[in-house]
Short mmCIF file of C-alpha atoms and ligand atoms in Angstrom, two decimals:
data_model
loop_
_atom_site.label_atom_id
_atom_site.label_comp_id
_atom_site.label_asym_id
_atom_site.label_seq_id
_atom_site.Cartn_x
_atom_site.Cartn_y
_atom_site.Cartn_z
CA MET E 1252 -37.35 50.50 306.61
CA LYS E 1253 -33.79 49.99 305.43
CA ILE E 1254 -31.56 48.54 308.12
CA THR E 1255 -28.01 47.26 308.38
CA LEU E 1256 -26.96 44.17 310.30
CA SER E 1257 -23.30 44.29 311.32
CA VAL E 1258 -21.36 41.68 313.21
CA LEU E 1259 -17.80 42.42 314.28
CA LYS E 1260 -15.83 39.73 316.08
CA ALA E 1261 -12.39 39.48 317.65
CA ASP E 1262 -10.28 37.37 319.96
CA ILE E 1263 -9.04 39.85 322.53
CA GLY E 1264 -8.03 37.43 325.26
CA SER E 1265 -9.26 34.31 326.97
CA ILE E 1266 -9.15 32.26 330.14
CA GLY E 1267 -6.88 29.27 330.52
CA GLY E 1268 -5.46 29.35 326.97
CA HIS E 1269 -7.74 29.73 323.95
CA ILE E 1270 -10.90 28.59 325.79
CA LYS E 1271 -13.34 31.44 326.42
CA PRO E 1272 -13.30 35.15 327.28
CA SER E 1273 -13.78 36.07 330.93
CA GLN E 1274 -17.09 37.38 332.21
CA ALA E 1275 -15.40 40.69 333.07
CA LEU E 1276 -14.20 41.04 329.48
CA VAL E 1277 -17.63 40.30 328.01
CA ASP E 1278 -19.24 42.73 330.48
CA GLU E 1279 -16.75 45.45 329.56
CA VAL E 1280 -17.46 45.09 325.83
CA ARG E 1281 -21.23 45.06 326.49
CA ASN E 1282 -21.07 48.16 328.70
CA PHE E 1283 -18.89 49.96 326.20
CA VAL E 1284 -21.28 49.28 323.32
CA SER E 1285 -24.30 50.14 325.43
CA GLN E 1286 -22.86 53.48 326.57
CA ASN E 1287 -21.11 54.60 323.40
CA GLY E 1288 -23.57 53.18 320.90
CA LYS E 1289 -26.39 55.56 321.87
CA ASN E 1290 -27.63 57.55 318.83
CA LEU E 1291 -25.57 55.24 316.63
CA ILE E 1292 -27.04 51.76 316.84
CA ILE E 1293 -30.63 50.61 317.26
CA ASP E 1294 -29.95 47.34 319.06
CA TYR E 1295 -27.12 44.95 319.86
CA TYR E 1296 -26.27 41.45 321.10
CA ILE E 1297 -22.93 40.47 322.65
CA SER E 1298 -21.87 36.82 322.66
CA SER E 1299 -18.84 34.57 322.65
CA THR E 1300 -17.95 31.48 320.64
CA GLY E 1301 -14.87 29.73 321.95
CA ASP E 1302 -12.36 32.49 322.73
CA ASP E 1303 -13.93 35.02 320.35
CA ILE E 1304 -16.29 37.83 321.31
CA ALA E 1305 -18.82 39.15 318.80
CA ILE E 1306 -20.77 42.39 318.65
CA LEU E 1307 -23.91 41.99 316.57
CA CYS E 1308 -25.72 45.29 316.03
CA THR E 1309 -28.48 46.87 313.96
CA HIS E 1310 -28.38 50.43 312.62
CA GLU E 1311 -29.26 52.63 309.63
CA ARG E 1312 -25.76 53.67 308.60
CA GLY E 1313 -25.00 51.11 305.87
CA VAL E 1314 -22.07 48.70 305.57
CA LEU E 1315 -18.44 49.69 306.25
CA ASP E 1316 -19.58 52.66 308.32
CA GLU E 1317 -16.66 54.36 310.03
CA LYS E 1318 -18.54 55.17 313.24
CA ILE E 1319 -19.92 51.64 313.67
CA HIS E 1320 -16.53 50.06 313.02
CA LYS E 1321 -14.82 52.54 315.35
CA LEU E 1322 -17.36 51.72 318.06
CA ALA E 1323 -16.46 48.02 317.77
CA TRP E 1324 -12.72 48.70 317.57
CA ASP E 1325 -12.86 50.87 320.70
CA ALA E 1326 -15.00 48.27 322.48
CA PHE E 1327 -12.38 45.63 321.64
CA LEU E 1328 -9.64 47.97 322.94
CA ALA E 1329 -11.58 48.46 326.19
CA GLY E 1330 -11.99 44.68 326.45
CA THR E 1331 -8.29 44.18 325.78
CA ALA E 1332 -7.46 46.47 328.71
CA VAL E 1333 -9.53 44.20 330.97
CA ALA E 1334 -7.88 41.11 329.43
CA LYS E 1335 -4.45 42.55 330.22
CA LYS E 1336 -5.46 43.43 333.75
CA GLN E 1337 -6.71 39.88 334.33
CA GLY E 1338 -3.69 38.29 332.66
CA LEU E 1339 -5.84 36.58 330.03
CA TYR E 1340 -4.07 34.63 327.31
CA GLY E 1341 -3.60 36.38 323.96
CA ALA E 1342 -4.87 39.77 325.18
CA GLY E 1343 -5.59 41.88 322.09
CA GLN E 1344 -4.64 38.92 319.86
CA ASP E 1345 -6.75 39.93 316.84
CA LEU E 1346 -6.09 43.68 316.98
CA LEU E 1347 -3.27 43.65 314.46
CA LYS E 1348 -2.99 47.38 313.72
CA ASP E 1349 -2.03 50.17 316.09
CA SER E 1350 -4.49 52.80 315.02
CA PHE E 1351 -7.95 52.80 313.51
CA SER E 1352 -8.16 53.92 309.89
CA GLY E 1353 -11.66 54.20 308.46
CA ASN E 1354 -12.96 50.68 308.90
CA ILE E 1355 -12.06 47.52 310.72
CA LYS E 1356 -11.56 45.37 307.60
CA GLY E 1357 -7.96 44.28 307.25
CA MET E 1358 -7.20 45.20 310.86
CA GLY E 1359 -7.74 41.73 312.33
CA PRO E 1360 -11.34 41.44 313.55
CA ALA E 1361 -13.83 39.54 311.39
CA VAL E 1362 -16.71 41.50 309.86
CA ALA E 1363 -19.94 40.48 308.13
CA GLU E 1364 -22.55 43.08 307.20
CA MET E 1365 -25.73 43.38 305.16
CA GLU E 1366 -27.96 46.35 304.36
CA PHE E 1367 -31.51 45.61 303.21
CA GLU E 1368 -35.11 46.72 303.19
CA GLU E 1369 -36.64 44.98 306.19
CA ARG E 1370 -39.42 42.54 305.28
CA PRO E 1371 -42.67 42.70 307.33
CA ASN E 1372 -41.17 39.75 309.22
CA GLU E 1373 -37.42 39.42 309.05
CA PRO E 1374 -35.78 36.26 310.40
CA PHE E 1375 -32.03 35.71 310.17
CA ILE E 1376 -29.28 33.55 311.67
CA PHE E 1377 -26.00 34.81 313.06
CA PHE E 1378 -23.29 32.13 312.89
CA ALA E 1379 -19.90 32.28 314.61
CA ALA E 1380 -17.13 29.70 314.35
CA ASP E 1381 -13.95 29.27 316.39
CA LYS E 1382 -10.73 27.40 315.50
CA THR E 1383 -11.32 27.54 311.77
CA ASP E 1384 -11.18 29.82 308.73
CA PRO E 1385 -13.84 31.40 306.47
CA GLY E 1386 -13.76 28.51 303.98
CA ALA E 1387 -15.52 26.45 306.67
CA TYR E 1388 -18.81 27.91 305.41
CA ASN E 1389 -18.16 26.97 301.75
CA LEU E 1390 -19.64 23.48 301.76
CA PRO E 1391 -22.65 24.04 304.07
CA PHE E 1392 -23.74 27.24 302.30
CA TYR E 1393 -23.23 25.68 298.87
CA LEU E 1394 -25.49 22.79 299.93
CA ALA E 1395 -28.07 25.07 301.58
CA PHE E 1396 -28.39 27.41 298.60
CA ALA E 1397 -27.64 25.23 295.56
CA ASP E 1398 -28.41 21.58 296.32
CA PRO E 1399 -32.04 20.36 296.39
CA MET E 1400 -30.85 17.35 298.42
CA TYR E 1401 -30.49 19.82 301.32
CA CYS E 1402 -32.68 22.71 300.25
CA ALA E 1403 -36.12 21.39 299.37
CA GLY E 1404 -37.23 24.97 298.71
CA LEU E 1405 -35.26 24.95 295.45
CA LEU E 1406 -37.91 22.50 294.21
CA LEU E 1407 -40.93 23.47 296.26
CA SER E 1408 -40.91 27.25 296.52
CA PRO E 1409 -41.69 29.40 293.46
CA LYS E 1410 -39.94 32.26 295.30
CA MET E 1411 -36.64 30.36 294.98
CA SER E 1412 -37.17 28.92 291.50
CA GLU E 1413 -34.39 30.89 289.83
CA GLY E 1414 -31.69 29.89 292.31
CA PHE E 1415 -28.95 31.99 293.86
CA THR E 1416 -25.87 33.98 292.86
CA PHE E 1417 -22.65 33.26 294.75
CA ARG E 1418 -20.03 35.98 295.10
CA ILE E 1419 -16.72 34.25 295.77
CA ILE E 1420 -13.46 35.95 296.76
CA ASP E 1421 -9.90 34.76 296.21
CA VAL E 1422 -8.49 35.38 299.71
CA SER E 1423 -4.94 34.58 298.64
CA TYR E 1424 -4.87 37.76 296.54
CA THR E 1425 -4.09 40.60 298.92
CA GLU E 1426 -3.46 43.61 296.61
CA LYS E 1427 -7.17 44.18 296.08
CA ASP E 1428 -10.46 42.32 296.45
CA LYS E 1429 -10.52 39.70 293.67
CA VAL E 1430 -14.11 38.48 293.28
CA ILE E 1431 -16.23 36.45 290.88
CA GLU E 1432 -20.02 36.04 290.64
CA LEU E 1433 -21.40 32.65 289.63
CA ARG E 1434 -25.00 31.53 289.30
CA ALA E 1435 -26.59 28.37 290.59
CA PRO E 1436 -27.91 26.16 289.13
CA GLU E 1437 -26.29 26.76 285.68
CA GLU E 1438 -22.77 27.21 287.03
CA THR E 1439 -22.76 24.80 289.96
CA TYR E 1440 -19.78 22.84 288.63
CA ASP E 1441 -17.78 26.09 288.41
CA ILE E 1442 -18.91 27.07 291.91
CA ALA E 1443 -17.90 23.65 293.27
CA THR E 1444 -14.56 23.81 291.45
CA LEU E 1445 -13.69 26.96 293.39
CA LEU E 1446 -15.31 26.07 296.71
CA ARG E 1447 -13.43 22.78 297.05
CA ASP E 1448 -10.39 24.89 297.98
CA ASN E 1449 -11.46 26.33 301.33
CA GLU E 1450 -8.16 28.09 301.98
CA LYS E 1451 -8.15 30.08 298.72
CA TYR E 1452 -11.74 30.63 297.57
CA VAL E 1453 -14.38 31.75 300.03
CA ILE E 1454 -18.06 32.62 299.66
CA GLU E 1455 -18.38 36.32 300.50
CA SER E 1456 -22.09 36.78 299.84
CA ILE E 1457 -25.14 35.11 298.30
CA PHE E 1458 -28.07 36.77 296.48
CA SER E 1459 -31.56 35.62 295.50
CA ARG E 1460 -31.95 35.57 291.72
CA ASN E 1461 -35.73 35.95 292.03
CA THR E 1462 -35.47 39.31 293.81
CA GLY E 1463 -31.81 40.32 293.70
CA ASN E 1464 -31.91 40.62 297.50
CA GLN E 1465 -28.92 39.64 299.59
CA ALA E 1466 -29.30 36.38 301.53
CA ALA E 1467 -25.91 35.97 303.19
CA ALA E 1468 -22.73 37.79 304.19
CA ILE E 1469 -19.60 36.02 305.42
CA SER E 1470 -16.42 37.45 306.94
CA THR E 1471 -13.47 36.66 304.70
CA THR E 1472 -10.50 37.82 306.80
CA ARG E 1473 -7.43 35.56 306.63
CA LEU E 1474 -5.26 36.71 309.51
CA HIS E 1475 -2.06 35.25 308.18
CA ASN E 1476 -2.55 37.33 305.03
CA ILE E 1477 -2.66 40.48 307.18
CA ALA E 1478 0.06 39.71 309.68
CA GLY E 1479 2.26 37.59 307.38
CA LYS E 1480 2.60 35.07 310.19
CA TYR E 1481 0.45 33.10 312.61
CA THR E 1482 -1.45 35.30 315.02
CA GLY E 1483 -4.41 33.01 315.70
CA LYS E 1484 -7.10 31.51 313.51
CA ASP E 1485 -9.56 33.64 311.52
CA ASP E 1486 -12.67 32.31 313.27
CA PRO E 1487 -15.29 33.56 310.79
CA VAL E 1488 -18.81 34.94 311.32
CA ALA E 1489 -21.77 34.88 308.94
CA LEU E 1490 -25.23 36.40 308.64
CA VAL E 1491 -27.94 34.51 306.76
CA ARG E 1492 -31.46 35.79 306.06
CA VAL E 1493 -33.98 32.95 305.97
CA GLN E 1494 -37.54 32.06 304.84
CA GLY E 1495 -39.59 33.53 301.99
CA GLU E 1496 -37.29 34.03 298.99
CA PHE E 1497 -34.43 32.46 300.98
CA PRO E 1498 -33.94 28.91 302.31
CA ALA E 1499 -35.86 27.99 305.48
CA THR E 1500 -33.93 28.10 308.76
CA GLY E 1501 -33.84 24.29 308.86
CA GLU E 1502 -32.52 24.11 305.30
CA VAL E 1503 -29.62 26.37 306.21
CA LEU E 1504 -28.90 24.26 309.30
CA ALA E 1505 -29.22 20.87 307.59
CA PRO E 1506 -25.72 20.68 306.02
CA PHE E 1507 -24.07 21.30 309.40
CA GLU E 1508 -25.14 17.78 310.33
CA ILE E 1509 -22.20 16.56 308.20
CA GLY E 1510 -19.62 17.86 310.68
CA HIS E 1511 -17.30 18.30 307.71
CA TYR E 1512 -13.54 18.46 308.19
CA VAL E 1513 -12.16 22.01 308.22
CA ALA E 1514 -8.82 23.72 308.85
CA GLY E 1515 -7.92 25.24 312.22
CA PHE E 1516 -7.80 22.56 314.93
CA MET E 1517 -4.84 22.98 317.41
CA ARG E 1518 -2.44 25.83 316.68
CA GLY E 1519 -4.41 26.56 313.51
CA SER E 1520 -2.45 23.78 311.87
CA HIS E 1521 -4.67 20.71 311.88
CA ILE E 1522 -7.83 19.38 310.27
CA GLY E 1523 -10.85 18.72 312.46
CA PRO E 1524 -14.61 18.31 312.07
CA LEU E 1525 -16.85 21.34 312.61
CA MET E 1526 -19.05 20.75 315.65
CA PRO E 1527 -22.40 22.64 315.89
CA CYS E 1528 -22.61 23.77 319.54
CA LYS E 1529 -24.88 25.69 321.88
CA LEU E 1530 -24.47 29.48 322.19
CA ASN E 1531 -21.42 30.69 324.08
CA ALA E 1532 -19.74 27.29 323.56
CA THR E 1533 -16.22 26.87 324.93
CA ILE E 1534 -13.16 25.03 323.59
CA SER E 1535 -11.62 21.83 324.88
CA TYR E 1536 -10.19 18.73 323.18
CA PHE E 1537 -6.95 19.46 321.26
CA ASP E 1538 -7.86 23.19 321.32
CA GLY E 1539 -11.04 22.31 319.54
CA PRO E 1540 -12.75 20.71 317.92
CA PRO E 1541 -13.59 23.59 315.58
CA VAL E 1542 -16.99 24.86 316.82
CA LEU E 1543 -19.94 26.65 315.31
CA THR E 1544 -22.74 28.47 317.12
CA GLY E 1545 -25.96 29.82 315.61
CA ALA E 1546 -28.33 32.44 317.01
CA ALA E 1547 -31.59 32.98 315.11
CA PHE E 1548 -33.39 36.31 315.52
CA SER E 1549 -36.39 38.16 314.29
CA VAL E 1550 -35.89 41.87 313.77
CA LYS E 1551 -38.48 44.66 313.52
CA GLU E 1552 -37.43 48.23 312.70
CA GLY E 1553 -33.97 47.23 313.83
CA LYS E 1554 -35.11 45.90 317.21
CA LEU E 1555 -33.89 42.35 317.89
CA THR E 1556 -35.82 39.65 319.68
CA GLU E 1557 -33.95 37.42 322.10
CA PRO E 1558 -31.85 34.81 320.27
CA ALA E 1559 -33.12 31.31 319.54
CA ASP E 1560 -30.24 28.88 319.95
CA VAL E 1561 -30.45 26.83 316.74
CA PHE E 1562 -28.15 24.02 317.87
CA ASP E 1563 -29.75 23.63 321.33
CA HIS E 1564 -31.97 20.69 320.44
CA PRO E 1565 -31.72 16.93 321.17
CA PHE E 1566 -31.09 16.28 317.46
CA TRP E 1567 -27.72 18.00 317.65
CA ASP E 1568 -26.63 15.90 320.65
CA THR E 1569 -26.41 12.92 318.31
CA VAL E 1570 -24.57 15.02 315.74
CA ARG E 1571 -22.12 16.20 318.39
CA SER E 1572 -21.41 12.59 319.42
CA GLU E 1573 -20.70 11.67 315.81
CA VAL E 1574 -18.52 14.73 315.31
CA ALA E 1575 -16.57 13.87 318.48
CA ALA E 1576 -15.94 10.41 317.03
CA LYS E 1577 -14.75 11.98 313.77
CA ALA E 1578 -12.43 14.28 315.75
CA MET E 1579 -10.86 11.34 317.59
CA ALA E 1580 -10.58 9.34 314.38
CA ILE E 1581 -8.45 11.93 312.64
CA ARG E 1582 -6.45 12.75 315.77
CA ARG E 1583 -5.34 9.12 315.97
CA GLN E 1584 -3.03 9.75 313.04
CA GLY E 1585 -1.35 12.70 314.77
CA PHE E 1586 0.89 14.71 312.46
CA SER E 1587 0.57 12.35 309.52
CA GLY E 1588 -0.77 13.30 306.10
CA ALA E 1589 -4.34 14.61 306.02
CA ALA E 1590 -4.44 15.27 309.79
CA MET E 1591 -2.14 18.27 309.53
CA LEU E 1592 -2.47 21.21 307.12
CA PRO E 1593 -0.21 21.41 304.06
CA PHE E 1594 3.04 23.34 304.33
CA SER E 1595 1.57 26.51 302.73
CA GLU E 1596 -1.05 26.73 305.47
CA LEU E 1597 1.07 25.72 308.46
CA GLU E 1598 0.58 28.44 310.98
CA TYR E 1599 3.82 28.05 312.89
CA GLY E 1600 7.40 28.87 311.95
CA GLY E 1601 8.72 25.75 313.72
CA VAL E 1602 8.32 23.35 310.81
CA VAL E 1603 9.70 25.90 308.36
CA GLU E 1604 12.81 26.46 310.50
CA LYS E 1605 13.36 22.75 311.03
CA LEU E 1606 13.06 22.03 307.31
CA ALA E 1607 15.58 24.76 306.48
CA LYS E 1608 18.05 23.22 308.96
CA LEU E 1609 17.50 19.69 307.67
CA GLU E 1610 17.76 20.77 304.04
CA LYS E 1611 21.46 21.52 304.62
CA LYS E 1612 22.05 18.01 305.94
CA PHE E 1613 20.62 16.23 302.90
CA LYS E 1614 23.19 14.58 300.63
CA LEU E 1615 22.70 13.95 296.92
CA ARG E 1616 23.46 10.32 296.02
CA ASP E 1617 24.73 9.40 292.56
P1 LIG O 1130 2.26 29.69 322.75
O1 LIG O 1130 3.23 29.06 321.76
O2 LIG O 1130 2.55 31.10 323.08
O3 LIG O 1130 1.95 28.82 323.92
O4 LIG O 1130 0.86 29.84 321.93
C1 LIG O 1130 0.38 28.77 321.28
C2 LIG O 1130 -0.97 29.10 320.87
O5 LIG O 1130 -1.87 28.86 321.60
C3 LIG O 1130 -1.16 29.74 319.54
O6 LIG O 1130 -2.07 30.75 319.51
P1 LIG O 1131 -7.55 31.14 318.27
O1 LIG O 1131 -7.36 31.71 316.90
O2 LIG O 1131 -8.97 30.79 318.50
O3 LIG O 1131 -6.98 32.06 319.28
O4 LIG O 1131 -6.80 29.75 318.37
C1 LIG O 1131 -5.43 29.75 318.43
C2 LIG O 1131 -4.79 28.42 318.54
O5 LIG O 1131 -3.77 28.23 317.96
C3 LIG O 1131 -5.36 27.38 319.38
O6 LIG O 1131 -4.56 26.23 319.39
MG1 LIG O 1132 -7.19 32.81 321.00
MG1 LIG O 1133 -10.61 32.06 318.37
#
C-alpha cells in the first residue's frame, strides 16, 4: 500500500514566553484534526517540542496535498484563536500569510512529507527541533547516511552497499527551489563542502541508491526569507525511515550524541548546542538550549503505533549533561565572536539600527 507521511509544524503561541504551548491549545489542535480529518487522514499524532506544535499524519493523498495542508492550516488557526483567548505569547507567530493558497509551504509552518510503498514492516522516526534552523540536521544526517564511523550498516549491510543520494537546497535563493543531487560515497567532499554552511545549504531529502527509495525528508523553511525580518526561528522537522535498506534507528540517533553547535539560541541570534530531549520537551536556559525530540513509530496500512521516545533512555542523560556544559561554555563569552550569529543572520533590527547610527559618527583619520 502506498502511503504518505506528512508532518506540519507551527509556533502558534506559548506559555510564559517561548516555552511551550498550553494544554488548551494542544487539545484544540487535536480536536480539530480529529473532527475535520475524517475521510481525509488515516491516523495522526499531535505533539509539541518547545513552543512548537506538530501534526503528524498518515494518508493516501500524496505530498503537497491541498486538503491535507488546509486541514493543518485551519487547525493552526483554531489553535491561534485559543492562544489569543488565553493571552499566550506570540499567538499565531508562524502563520505569516493571511489566506491559504494551495499548500502551506512558504506560509510559515514547517513541512516534511514522504510518499512511499509501505514495507511489510515500516519503522520511521519523526524529529522536531526548537530554537534552531533546518541546517541543524546537516551534520547528523550526513554522518548517519555517509560516514561508516557512525553508520556501521554502510560496511555491514549489502542492502546499503551503494550508499545514498543527498538532495540539497540553497535556502538563500528565494525565486525558485534551487537544488542539487550529490551521491555518497563518491561525492562526499562536495556534500561536506555544501553542508558546512548550515544557514545556506540544507539537506532536503535522502534516497537509497540500492533501491531508489526515499529515506528522509526535512523541512527547509527559513522564516526570515519569507517575512524579510525576524518572526521567530524556523524550528525544523524531519522524517527518517529506518532499518532494511536504510540506517538502523540507533545509527540515525548516534550523531546526535555530539550535541553540535547550531544557530537559534536566544532571539534566534546565538549559537548553542543541540540537546536531544524527551518528547514534549520545554524550553528554559537562555531561551534554549536548542532542543531536539524524536518519536519512533511503526506504521501498518497507515495506522500508527504509539510513539517510542528515542531520547528517553539513561544514555541520553549523560549526553544532556555534557550538552548543558557546552551551552554554559559558549554563553560565558556573551555577545563575543562565535557566540553570536554573523551580521547576515542576526534576527533583530536592533544591531542594524545601532550600526547605522554609529556609522555616521566614525571619523576618517589621515
Ligand atoms: P519581544 O521583543 O517582543 O519581547 O520578543 C522577543 C522574542 O521573544 C522574540 O521572538
Ligand atoms: P521561537 O522561534 O521558538 O518562537 O523562538 C523565538 C525566540 O526568539 C526565543 O528567544
Ligand atoms: Mg515562539
Ligand atoms: Mg519555536
